[in-house]
Coordinates of C-alpha atoms in Angstrom, one line a residue:
Chain A
M78 CA 178.4 -10.1 -65.2
N79 CA 177.5 -7.7 -68.3
R80 CA 176.0 -10.0 -69.8
R81 CA 173.6 -10.9 -67.5
L82 CA 172.5 -7.0 -67.0
A83 CA 172.2 -6.7 -70.5
A84 CA 169.7 -9.6 -70.7
V85 CA 167.7 -8.1 -68.0
A86 CA 167.3 -5.1 -69.7
G87 CA 166.1 -6.3 -72.9
V88 CA 163.4 -7.7 -70.8
W89 CA 162.0 -5.1 -68.6
L90 CA 162.8 -2.1 -70.6
P91 CA 160.3 -2.6 -73.2
A92 CA 158.0 -3.5 -71.3
V93 CA 158.7 -0.2 -68.6
L94 CA 158.4 1.8 -72.3
L95 CA 155.9 -0.2 -73.8
A96 CA 153.5 0.1 -71.0
R97 CA 150.2 2.7 -71.0
P98 CA 150.9 5.8 -68.3
V99 CA 148.6 4.7 -65.4
R100 CA 145.2 8.3 -65.8
A101 CA 143.9 9.4 -62.5
Q102 CA 140.0 9.0 -63.4
S103 CA 137.8 10.8 -61.6
P104 CA 134.1 9.6 -59.4
G105 CA 132.7 10.5 -62.5
E106 CA 134.6 8.9 -65.7
L107 CA 134.9 6.2 -62.9
L108 CA 130.8 6.4 -62.9
V109 CA 130.8 6.1 -66.7
A110 CA 132.9 3.2 -66.8
A111 CA 130.7 1.2 -64.1
R112 CA 127.9 2.0 -66.6
A113 CA 129.3 0.9 -69.5
Q114 CA 130.4 -2.3 -67.8
L115 CA 127.2 -3.2 -66.6
E116 CA 126.1 -2.3 -69.9
R117 CA 127.6 -5.1 -70.9
L118 CA 127.5 -7.2 -67.8
N119 CA 130.6 -7.2 -66.4
V120 CA 129.0 -6.8 -63.0
D121 CA 132.7 -7.9 -61.2
S122 CA 134.3 -5.1 -63.1
A123 CA 131.5 -2.8 -62.2
A124 CA 131.9 -3.4 -58.8
A125 CA 135.2 -2.4 -58.7
L126 CA 134.7 0.5 -60.1
L127 CA 131.8 1.6 -57.8
A128 CA 134.3 0.0 -54.8
R129 CA 136.8 2.5 -56.5
V130 CA 133.9 5.7 -56.0
R131 CA 133.2 5.1 -52.5
D132 CA 137.0 5.3 -51.6
P133 CA 137.5 8.6 -49.2
S134 CA 140.0 9.5 -51.2
L135 CA 139.0 10.7 -54.3
R136 CA 135.9 12.6 -52.2
A137 CA 133.4 11.7 -54.3
S138 CA 130.2 14.1 -54.0
P139 CA 127.3 13.2 -52.3
G140 CA 125.5 12.4 -55.1
Q141 CA 128.2 10.7 -57.0
R142 CA 127.9 8.3 -54.0
A143 CA 124.1 8.0 -54.0
V144 CA 124.5 7.3 -58.3
A145 CA 127.1 4.6 -57.2
S146 CA 124.9 3.1 -54.8
V147 CA 122.6 3.0 -57.2
L148 CA 124.3 1.1 -59.8
T149 CA 125.8 -1.1 -57.2
G150 CA 122.0 -1.8 -56.7
A151 CA 121.9 -2.9 -60.2
G152 CA 124.4 -4.8 -60.5
A153 CA 122.9 -7.0 -57.7
L154 CA 119.9 -6.9 -59.6
I155 CA 121.9 -8.1 -62.7
V156 CA 122.9 -11.4 -61.0
G157 CA 120.0 -12.1 -59.4
Q158 CA 120.7 -11.0 -55.3
E159 CA 117.2 -8.5 -55.2
A160 CA 117.4 -8.1 -51.2
R161 CA 121.3 -7.1 -51.7
A162 CA 120.2 -4.2 -54.1
R163 CA 116.8 -3.1 -52.1
A164 CA 119.6 -2.5 -49.8
A165 CA 121.9 -0.6 -52.1
F166 CA 118.9 1.4 -53.0
R167 CA 118.1 2.9 -49.5
D168 CA 122.3 3.5 -49.2
A169 CA 122.0 5.8 -51.9
L170 CA 118.4 7.4 -50.4
V171 CA 119.9 7.9 -47.1
I172 CA 122.8 9.9 -48.9
D173 CA 120.3 11.6 -51.4
P174 CA 116.8 11.2 -50.6
L175 CA 115.5 13.1 -53.5
L176 CA 117.1 10.8 -55.8
H177 CA 115.5 9.3 -59.0
V178 CA 116.9 6.5 -61.1
D179 CA 114.6 6.8 -64.3
S180 CA 117.6 7.4 -66.3
L181 CA 119.1 4.0 -65.1
A182 CA 116.4 2.4 -65.5
S183 CA 117.6 0.8 -68.4
L184 CA 119.8 -1.7 -66.7
H185 CA 117.4 -3.8 -65.1
S186 CA 113.8 -4.2 -66.1
D187 CA 113.4 -3.8 -62.2
L188 CA 115.3 -1.2 -61.1
T189 CA 113.0 1.0 -60.7
R190 CA 110.2 -1.4 -59.3
V191 CA 112.7 -3.0 -56.6
F192 CA 114.4 1.2 -55.8
E193 CA 110.7 2.3 -55.5
A194 CA 109.9 -0.7 -53.0
A195 CA 113.3 0.6 -51.2
R196 CA 112.1 4.2 -51.1
A197 CA 108.8 3.1 -49.5
G198 CA 110.4 1.4 -46.8
P199 CA 111.7 3.7 -43.6
A200 CA 112.3 6.6 -44.5
T201 CA 115.5 8.5 -45.4
L202 CA 116.0 12.1 -44.3
V203 CA 119.1 14.7 -44.5
V204 CA 119.1 17.9 -42.7
A205 CA 120.9 21.4 -44.6
L206 CA 122.2 23.5 -42.0
P207 CA 124.2 26.6 -42.5
R208 CA 127.7 25.7 -40.9
D209 CA 127.9 29.1 -39.6
S210 CA 125.9 31.7 -40.2
V211 CA 124.8 35.3 -38.8
L212 CA 121.3 36.6 -38.7
N213 CA 120.1 40.1 -38.0
A214 CA 118.7 40.0 -34.3
D215 CA 114.9 41.2 -34.9
S216 CA 114.3 39.8 -37.9
G217 CA 117.3 37.2 -39.1
V218 CA 116.0 33.9 -40.0
L219 CA 118.0 30.3 -40.1
R220 CA 116.4 28.2 -42.6
I221 CA 116.8 24.5 -41.8
G222 CA 116.3 22.4 -44.9
V223 CA 115.3 19.3 -45.0
H224 CA 114.5 16.2 -47.8
T225 CA 112.8 13.5 -47.1
S226 CA 112.2 10.3 -49.4
R227 CA 109.0 10.1 -49.5
R228 CA 105.9 11.7 -47.8
V229 CA 106.4 12.2 -43.9
L230 CA 105.8 13.8 -40.3
V231 CA 108.9 15.7 -39.9
T232 CA 109.2 17.1 -36.2
A233 CA 111.9 20.1 -35.6
I234 CA 113.1 20.8 -31.9
L235 CA 115.5 23.4 -30.9
S236 CA 115.9 22.8 -27.1
S237 CA 118.7 23.6 -24.4
G238 CA 119.2 20.0 -23.3
A239 CA 117.6 21.0 -20.2
S240 CA 114.7 18.8 -19.6
A241 CA 113.3 21.1 -17.3
E242 CA 113.5 23.5 -19.9
P243 CA 110.5 24.0 -22.7
P244 CA 112.2 23.8 -26.1
V245 CA 113.1 27.5 -27.9
Y246 CA 111.8 26.8 -31.0
Q247 CA 109.5 23.6 -32.0
D248 CA 107.5 23.3 -35.3
S249 CA 106.2 20.2 -36.9
Q250 CA 105.3 19.7 -41.1
T251 CA 104.5 17.2 -43.7
V252 CA 107.5 16.8 -46.3
A253 CA 107.3 15.0 -49.1
G254 CA 110.6 15.0 -50.7
V255 CA 111.6 19.2 -50.1
G256 CA 110.6 20.7 -46.9
G257 CA 112.4 23.2 -44.6
F258 CA 111.9 24.8 -41.1
S259 CA 113.0 28.7 -40.0
W260 CA 113.8 29.7 -36.7
R261 CA 113.5 33.6 -36.2
P262 CA 115.6 34.3 -32.8
G263 CA 114.3 37.3 -32.8
A264 CA 111.2 35.6 -31.3
S265 CA 112.5 35.2 -28.4
T266 CA 112.7 37.9 -25.7
P267 CA 115.5 37.8 -24.6
I268 CA 117.3 35.9 -27.5
P269 CA 118.2 32.7 -26.0
T270 CA 122.0 32.3 -26.4
G271 CA 124.6 29.2 -25.4
A272 CA 124.3 26.1 -27.0
F273 CA 121.4 24.0 -28.1
T274 CA 120.8 21.0 -29.9
L275 CA 118.8 20.7 -32.7
R276 CA 117.2 17.1 -33.5
V277 CA 115.1 16.4 -36.4
S278 CA 113.1 13.3 -36.3
V279 CA 110.5 11.5 -38.4
R280 CA 107.3 10.4 -37.3
D281 CA 106.0 7.2 -39.9
P282 CA 104.6 4.2 -39.5
V283 CA 107.5 2.4 -41.0
P284 CA 109.7 1.3 -38.2
D285 CA 113.2 2.5 -37.9
P286 CA 112.8 6.2 -39.2
A287 CA 115.6 8.4 -40.0
G288 CA 116.5 11.1 -37.2
F289 CA 118.9 13.9 -37.0
A290 CA 120.4 16.0 -34.4
A291 CA 123.0 18.8 -34.5
T292 CA 124.5 20.7 -31.8
L293 CA 124.1 25.0 -32.6
Q294 CA 126.3 27.2 -30.9
V295 CA 124.6 30.6 -30.5
E296 CA 126.0 33.6 -29.7
R297 CA 125.3 37.4 -29.7
L298 CA 127.8 39.8 -31.4
A299 CA 129.9 41.7 -29.8
V300 CA 128.9 45.2 -30.3
D301 CA 130.9 48.8 -29.8
T302 CA 128.6 50.4 -27.2
A303 CA 129.1 54.0 -25.8
S304 CA 130.2 54.7 -22.1
P305 CA 127.6 56.6 -20.4
P306 CA 128.8 60.0 -18.7
P307 CA 129.8 59.5 -15.1
A308 CA 127.6 60.3 -12.2
V309 CA 127.2 64.1 -10.7
A310 CA 130.4 64.4 -8.5
A311 CA 129.2 65.6 -5.3
A312 CA 131.7 68.5 -6.1
D313 CA 130.0 69.4 -8.6
L314 CA 126.9 70.2 -6.9
L315 CA 125.9 73.3 -4.3
P316 CA 125.5 73.2 -1.2
E317 CA 121.4 72.9 -0.3
T318 CA 121.0 73.7 2.9
T319 CA 123.1 75.9 5.1
R320 CA 123.5 75.7 8.9
V321 CA 122.1 78.4 11.2
R322 CA 121.2 78.4 15.1
E323 CA 117.6 78.7 15.9
R324 CA 116.0 80.0 18.9
Q325 CA 113.9 77.6 20.6
P326 CA 110.6 78.6 22.5
R327 CA 109.9 75.7 23.6
S328 CA 112.7 75.1 25.5
L329 CA 112.1 78.3 27.2
L330 CA 108.1 77.2 27.3
V331 CA 109.6 74.0 29.0
G332 CA 111.5 75.7 31.7
I333 CA 108.9 77.9 32.6
A334 CA 106.1 75.9 32.9
F335 CA 108.1 73.3 35.1
G336 CA 110.0 75.9 36.9
A337 CA 106.7 77.5 37.7
A338 CA 105.1 74.0 38.6
A339 CA 108.3 73.1 40.9
A340 CA 108.4 76.3 42.9
T341 CA 104.8 75.5 43.7
L342 CA 104.9 71.8 44.4
A343 CA 105.5 73.6 47.9
D344 CA 102.0 74.3 48.3
M345 CA 101.5 70.8 48.2
G346 CA 99.8 69.2 51.3
A347 CA 100.2 70.6 54.8
Q348 CA 102.2 73.9 56.0
G349 CA 104.1 74.1 58.9
P350 CA 104.6 76.9 61.0
G351 CA 107.7 78.4 58.9
G352 CA 105.6 79.0 56.3
R353 CA 105.7 76.8 52.3
D354 CA 109.5 75.2 51.9
G355 CA 112.3 78.0 49.9
R356 CA 113.6 75.4 48.4
A357 CA 111.2 74.6 46.0
L358 CA 112.2 77.7 44.6
I359 CA 115.6 77.2 43.8
V360 CA 114.3 73.7 42.2
G361 CA 112.0 76.0 40.0
G362 CA 114.5 78.9 39.4
A363 CA 116.8 75.6 38.1
I364 CA 114.8 74.9 35.8
S365 CA 113.5 77.5 34.4
L366 CA 116.8 79.1 34.3
G367 CA 117.7 75.7 32.3
G368 CA 115.3 76.4 29.3
I369 CA 116.4 79.8 29.1
V370 CA 119.4 79.0 28.6
G371 CA 118.4 76.3 26.3
F372 CA 115.7 78.9 24.6
F373 CA 119.2 81.4 23.5
S374 CA 121.9 78.9 23.1
G375 CA 119.3 77.8 20.5
R376 CA 120.2 74.8 18.2
Y377 CA 122.0 74.3 15.0
A378 CA 119.3 73.3 12.1
N379 CA 119.8 72.8 8.1
R380 CA 117.9 75.6 6.2
P381 CA 117.5 74.5 2.7
I382 CA 119.0 77.0 -0.2
Q383 CA 116.1 77.0 -2.5
E384 CA 117.9 78.1 -5.5
N385 CA 120.7 75.5 -5.2
V386 CA 118.4 73.3 -5.0
V387 CA 116.9 73.9 -8.0
R388 CA 120.7 74.4 -9.8
N389 CA 121.2 71.5 -8.1
R390 CA 118.1 69.0 -9.4
E391 CA 118.6 70.5 -12.9
V392 CA 122.2 69.3 -12.9
Q393 CA 120.7 66.1 -11.8
A394 CA 118.3 66.2 -13.8
A395 CA 120.4 66.6 -17.0
N396 CA 123.1 64.4 -16.3
A397 CA 120.5 61.5 -15.5
A398 CA 118.7 62.5 -19.3
A399 CA 122.0 62.1 -20.9
R400 CA 122.5 58.5 -18.9
D401 CA 119.1 57.5 -20.7
S402 CA 120.4 58.6 -23.9
V403 CA 123.9 56.3 -24.0
A404 CA 121.6 53.8 -22.5
R405 CA 118.9 53.3 -24.5
E406 CA 121.2 53.8 -27.4
N407 CA 123.2 51.3 -25.8
A408 CA 120.5 49.4 -25.7
R409 CA 119.6 50.2 -29.3
R410 CA 122.6 49.2 -30.5
R411 CA 122.5 46.0 -28.5
A412 CA 119.1 44.7 -30.2
A413 CA 120.6 45.2 -33.7
A414 CA 123.7 43.3 -33.3
G415 CA 123.6 39.7 -34.8
V416 CA 123.3 36.6 -34.3
R417 CA 125.8 33.8 -34.8
V418 CA 124.7 30.4 -35.4
V419 CA 127.4 28.0 -35.9
V420 CA 127.4 24.1 -36.1
T421 CA 129.9 22.7 -33.5
G422 CA 128.4 18.4 -33.7
E423 CA 125.9 17.1 -36.1
T424 CA 124.2 13.7 -36.2
P425 CA 123.0 12.1 -38.7
Chain B
M161 CA 95.6 46.3 49.0
R162 CA 97.8 44.0 47.0
C163 CA 95.0 42.1 45.1
G164 CA 94.6 45.6 43.3
A165 CA 98.3 46.5 43.2
S166 CA 99.0 43.2 41.1
W167 CA 96.2 44.8 38.5
L168 CA 98.8 47.3 38.2
V169 CA 101.7 45.6 38.2
C170 CA 100.1 43.3 35.4
G171 CA 99.1 46.4 33.5
V172 CA 102.3 47.8 33.1
L173 CA 103.7 44.3 31.9
V174 CA 101.2 44.0 29.7
V175 CA 101.8 47.7 28.1
A176 CA 105.8 46.7 28.1
R177 CA 105.2 43.9 26.3
L178 CA 103.0 45.3 23.7
D179 CA 105.6 48.2 23.2
A180 CA 108.8 46.1 23.6
Q181 CA 107.7 43.9 20.9
A182 CA 109.3 45.8 18.2
L183 CA 112.7 47.5 19.8
E184 CA 115.8 45.9 19.7
P185 CA 117.0 44.0 22.6
R186 CA 118.9 46.8 25.5
W187 CA 119.4 47.0 29.0
S188 CA 120.6 49.0 31.1
I189 CA 122.0 49.2 35.3
A190 CA 122.3 52.4 36.8
A191 CA 122.6 53.3 40.3
T192 CA 121.9 56.4 42.5
A193 CA 123.3 58.3 45.6
S194 CA 121.5 60.8 46.9
S195 CA 120.6 63.5 49.1
F196 CA 117.6 64.3 50.9
F197 CA 117.3 67.7 52.6
A198 CA 113.6 67.0 53.9
H199 CA 111.0 68.7 55.5
Q200 CA 108.2 67.7 57.3
A201 CA 105.0 69.7 58.6
I202 CA 102.9 67.9 60.7
A203 CA 99.4 70.1 60.3
A204 CA 100.4 73.9 61.4
Q205 CA 102.1 72.5 64.7
R206 CA 105.6 72.1 63.8
D207 CA 108.4 71.7 61.5
L208 CA 110.9 69.2 61.1
T209 CA 113.8 69.3 58.8
G210 CA 117.2 66.9 58.4
S211 CA 119.8 66.0 55.8
W212 CA 119.3 62.2 54.7
I213 CA 121.2 60.2 52.3
G214 CA 120.0 57.3 50.3
A215 CA 120.4 55.3 47.4
G216 CA 119.0 53.6 44.6
L217 CA 119.3 50.7 42.0
E218 CA 117.4 50.8 38.6
G219 CA 117.6 48.0 35.6
E220 CA 116.1 48.8 32.2
W221 CA 115.2 46.1 29.9
R222 CA 114.0 47.7 26.9
M223 CA 110.8 49.6 27.6
L224 CA 110.7 48.2 31.1
S225 CA 112.7 49.4 34.4
L226 CA 112.2 49.3 37.9
S227 CA 113.7 50.7 40.4
V228 CA 114.5 50.6 43.9
E229 CA 115.6 53.1 45.8
G230 CA 116.0 54.1 50.0
V231 CA 116.5 57.3 52.0
T232 CA 117.2 57.4 55.8
G233 CA 118.3 59.6 58.5
T234 CA 116.7 62.0 61.4
I235 CA 114.4 64.5 61.5
S236 CA 113.9 66.6 64.0
G237 CA 112.1 70.3 65.4
G238 CA 110.6 71.7 68.0
G239 CA 111.8 69.1 70.6
D240 CA 110.8 66.2 68.5
Q241 CA 113.0 64.2 66.5
R242 CA 112.6 61.1 64.5
R243 CA 114.4 58.4 62.5
V244 CA 112.6 58.0 59.4
R245 CA 113.4 55.9 56.2
V246 CA 112.0 55.5 53.1
T247 CA 111.8 53.0 50.3
D248 CA 110.5 53.9 47.4
A249 CA 110.5 50.7 44.9
A250 CA 108.9 51.4 41.1
L251 CA 107.7 49.3 37.9
R252 CA 108.1 52.2 35.0
V253 CA 107.2 51.7 31.2
R254 CA 108.1 54.2 28.5
P255 CA 105.1 54.3 26.0
R256 CA 107.3 57.3 24.1
S257 CA 110.2 59.0 25.0
W258 CA 108.7 61.6 27.2
L259 CA 106.2 59.5 29.1
T260 CA 106.5 57.1 32.0
L261 CA 103.9 55.6 33.0
G262 CA 103.7 53.1 36.3
V263 CA 103.3 51.9 39.7
A264 CA 105.3 52.6 42.7
A265 CA 104.7 51.4 45.3
E266 CA 106.6 53.0 48.9
A267 CA 107.3 52.3 52.7
L268 CA 107.7 55.1 55.0
R269 CA 109.2 53.7 59.2
S270 CA 109.1 56.7 61.3
A271 CA 110.4 55.6 64.5
E272 CA 110.5 57.7 67.8
T273 CA 110.8 57.4 71.5
G274 CA 108.0 54.8 72.1
D275 CA 106.1 54.9 68.8
T276 CA 107.1 53.3 65.3
S277 CA 104.6 53.5 62.7
V278 CA 104.9 52.3 59.2
W279 CA 103.0 53.4 56.4
R280 CA 102.7 51.1 53.0
M281 CA 101.5 52.9 49.8
V282 CA 101.0 51.4 46.6
G283 CA 99.5 53.3 43.6
P284 CA 100.0 54.6 39.8
L285 CA 102.7 56.4 38.9
A286 CA 102.7 59.0 35.4
G287 CA 105.7 61.1 34.3
V288 CA 107.0 63.5 31.5
T289 CA 110.3 64.3 31.0
L290 CA 111.4 67.4 28.5
P291 CA 114.8 68.3 27.0
L292 CA 115.6 71.7 28.1
G293 CA 117.2 73.2 25.0
V294 CA 120.7 72.0 26.4
D295 CA 122.4 68.8 25.3
G296 CA 121.7 66.5 28.1
L297 CA 119.8 69.1 29.9
D298 CA 116.4 67.6 30.9
A299 CA 112.7 68.7 33.3
R300 CA 111.2 66.2 34.8
G301 CA 108.2 65.7 36.4
E302 CA 106.3 62.4 37.8
V303 CA 103.1 62.4 39.9
A304 CA 102.1 59.1 42.1
F305 CA 99.0 58.4 43.8
F306 CA 98.5 56.1 46.2
P307 CA 95.4 54.5 46.9
F308 CA 96.1 51.2 48.3
L309 CA 97.6 52.3 51.8
G310 CA 98.9 49.8 54.8
V311 CA 99.6 50.6 57.9
A312 CA 101.1 49.0 61.1
G313 CA 100.2 51.7 64.1
I314 CA 97.4 53.6 65.2
D315 CA 97.4 56.0 61.9
P316 CA 93.9 55.9 60.1
L317 CA 96.0 57.0 57.0
S318 CA 93.0 58.1 54.1
R319 CA 95.3 59.4 51.0
V320 CA 98.6 60.3 49.7
A321 CA 99.9 61.8 46.8
R322 CA 103.2 62.3 45.7
A323 CA 104.9 64.6 43.4
E324 CA 108.7 65.1 41.7
I325 CA 110.1 67.9 39.9
G326 CA 113.1 68.6 38.8
L327 CA 116.3 68.3 35.8
T328 CA 118.7 66.6 35.2
Y329 CA 121.9 66.9 33.2
A330 CA 122.7 64.0 31.8
P331 CA 126.4 64.8 29.7
S332 CA 126.9 63.1 26.0
H333 CA 129.2 59.9 26.0
W334 CA 129.5 60.0 29.9
P335 CA 127.8 57.3 31.7
V336 CA 127.4 59.5 34.8
S337 CA 124.2 62.2 35.2
V338 CA 122.9 64.5 38.1
G339 CA 119.6 65.3 39.5
L340 CA 117.8 68.2 41.4
D341 CA 114.8 67.6 42.1
Y342 CA 111.7 68.9 44.4
R343 CA 109.7 65.9 46.1
R344 CA 106.6 66.5 47.9
Q345 CA 104.4 64.2 49.4
S346 CA 101.0 64.6 51.3
F347 CA 99.1 62.5 53.8
S348 CA 95.8 62.8 54.8
F349 CA 94.1 60.7 57.5
G350 CA 90.9 59.3 58.2
D351 CA 90.3 60.9 61.6
A352 CA 89.9 64.3 62.5
R353 CA 93.5 65.0 62.6
A354 CA 95.6 67.6 59.8
S355 CA 97.2 66.8 56.8
E356 CA 101.1 66.1 56.9
S357 CA 103.2 67.0 54.1
L358 CA 106.5 65.7 53.7
G359 CA 109.1 67.2 51.1
G360 CA 112.6 68.1 50.1
L361 CA 115.2 68.9 47.8
V362 CA 117.0 66.0 46.8
L363 CA 120.3 66.0 45.0
S364 CA 121.2 62.4 43.9
V365 CA 124.2 61.7 41.5
R366 CA 123.6 58.8 38.9
A367 CA 125.5 56.1 37.3
R368 CA 124.1 53.8 34.2
V369 CA 125.9 51.2 32.5
L370 CA 124.7 50.9 29.2
A371 CA 124.3 48.1 27.0
K372 CA 122.6 46.9 23.9

């Protein structure tokens, strides 16, 4: 038993002790190594190294992934597969439209030609958009950076998504490599808030142009506003009228006029031997008496108190001025409040 | 007589419709009981007096009202006695709260031994109601002139006018009102006969049901 264990240990222990420790390579080191392999025409070795660069766990930068695609294309050229090389170059341009391969031209004599042919194909587009930005409400500008693989007409449209509503922002420009759009939220009144869709598209006669879409959440930043002073309470105002009893001359006139008319009504028409009907006087007297009672009993009327009216107006005006002042200040604060723009979804 | 009265009624209805277009729907029904202490002067020859009783009904819709009243009783004096029945109907419109316009129709039936006459009269009326300064107390006056006349009998009635002046007291929040009026009516004849008059004191109690 001990002899067998000693034999196994004798075989494996030197191997373990002599083995070189495997050092973790960075994407940059892998790219350097892959280029060296290509220069030695070891395409398969280079391909293995480049496959590791594309491994998400290594977290290669977009530029490193683009170079990896270019080196992949160079390897394809070395083995005579130009179509595969062009596809790899397009992958590189999709990642970085501004990519140039001058420093890699020594890898293959056709590299530059095939790469430029790929660039002449469907335009690629990369939109650089800040993920979370706070803009000044009045003068803030959201920069939308655009990189294109070649000279094309680019259109940016920011809309709420409802087809019936006009876009919040729309602009077009010819971009040859580097360009950009500037959306000023304060240009719209009121400042649009909510979810908006940003679409950046390329107008290009070459089929299958690139496009970009992102969802932007736009919101006003909360501001600390002041509370307006309360309205003037009724208890703070002085009575503006006083209730007084007034005589009613009109009632007296009506009573006398109708009473006289009733009393003389007995003279209308024929008179009998007994003379005029005295009962008309009863009715006339009753009406006149009613008018006299109405005159003296009078009626209650509200008579204005000018001093109190003036004072109440001053109080009301002062209160209104204070409320207006607070309202203006709150409006100013709201207008000055920033606008936050957050990219919540992105579709390259 | 009928044609002229029809034109009067149409005029009242047109005015009522024009005024009612801008008003809220509103109607009321009122019933009236009255006593008429009548006095009739037949030229300068005779005075007849009597106490009559009467009742009336009035429906009002918006500014338009239709009333029917009747009083009846006997009137006597100087050995003469008559059984009299007066029936009034009126269609009124109130273009202003204080003004009433309309058309009145009246039938006066007088029966005495061996002679019964019926006078029918139609004509325009106008009335005014003004407050007397005491809550619920109003003075009112109404004048009617009857150019359209019809007679069943031998009397050549030629001109009739009627006037009524009085006051009403309607306590607030009460559906009942009382009235005291003096009514006077004058009759002229087409022949050489002297004119007559019929008047008297009218006491009335009125109950009104109001709805919106």
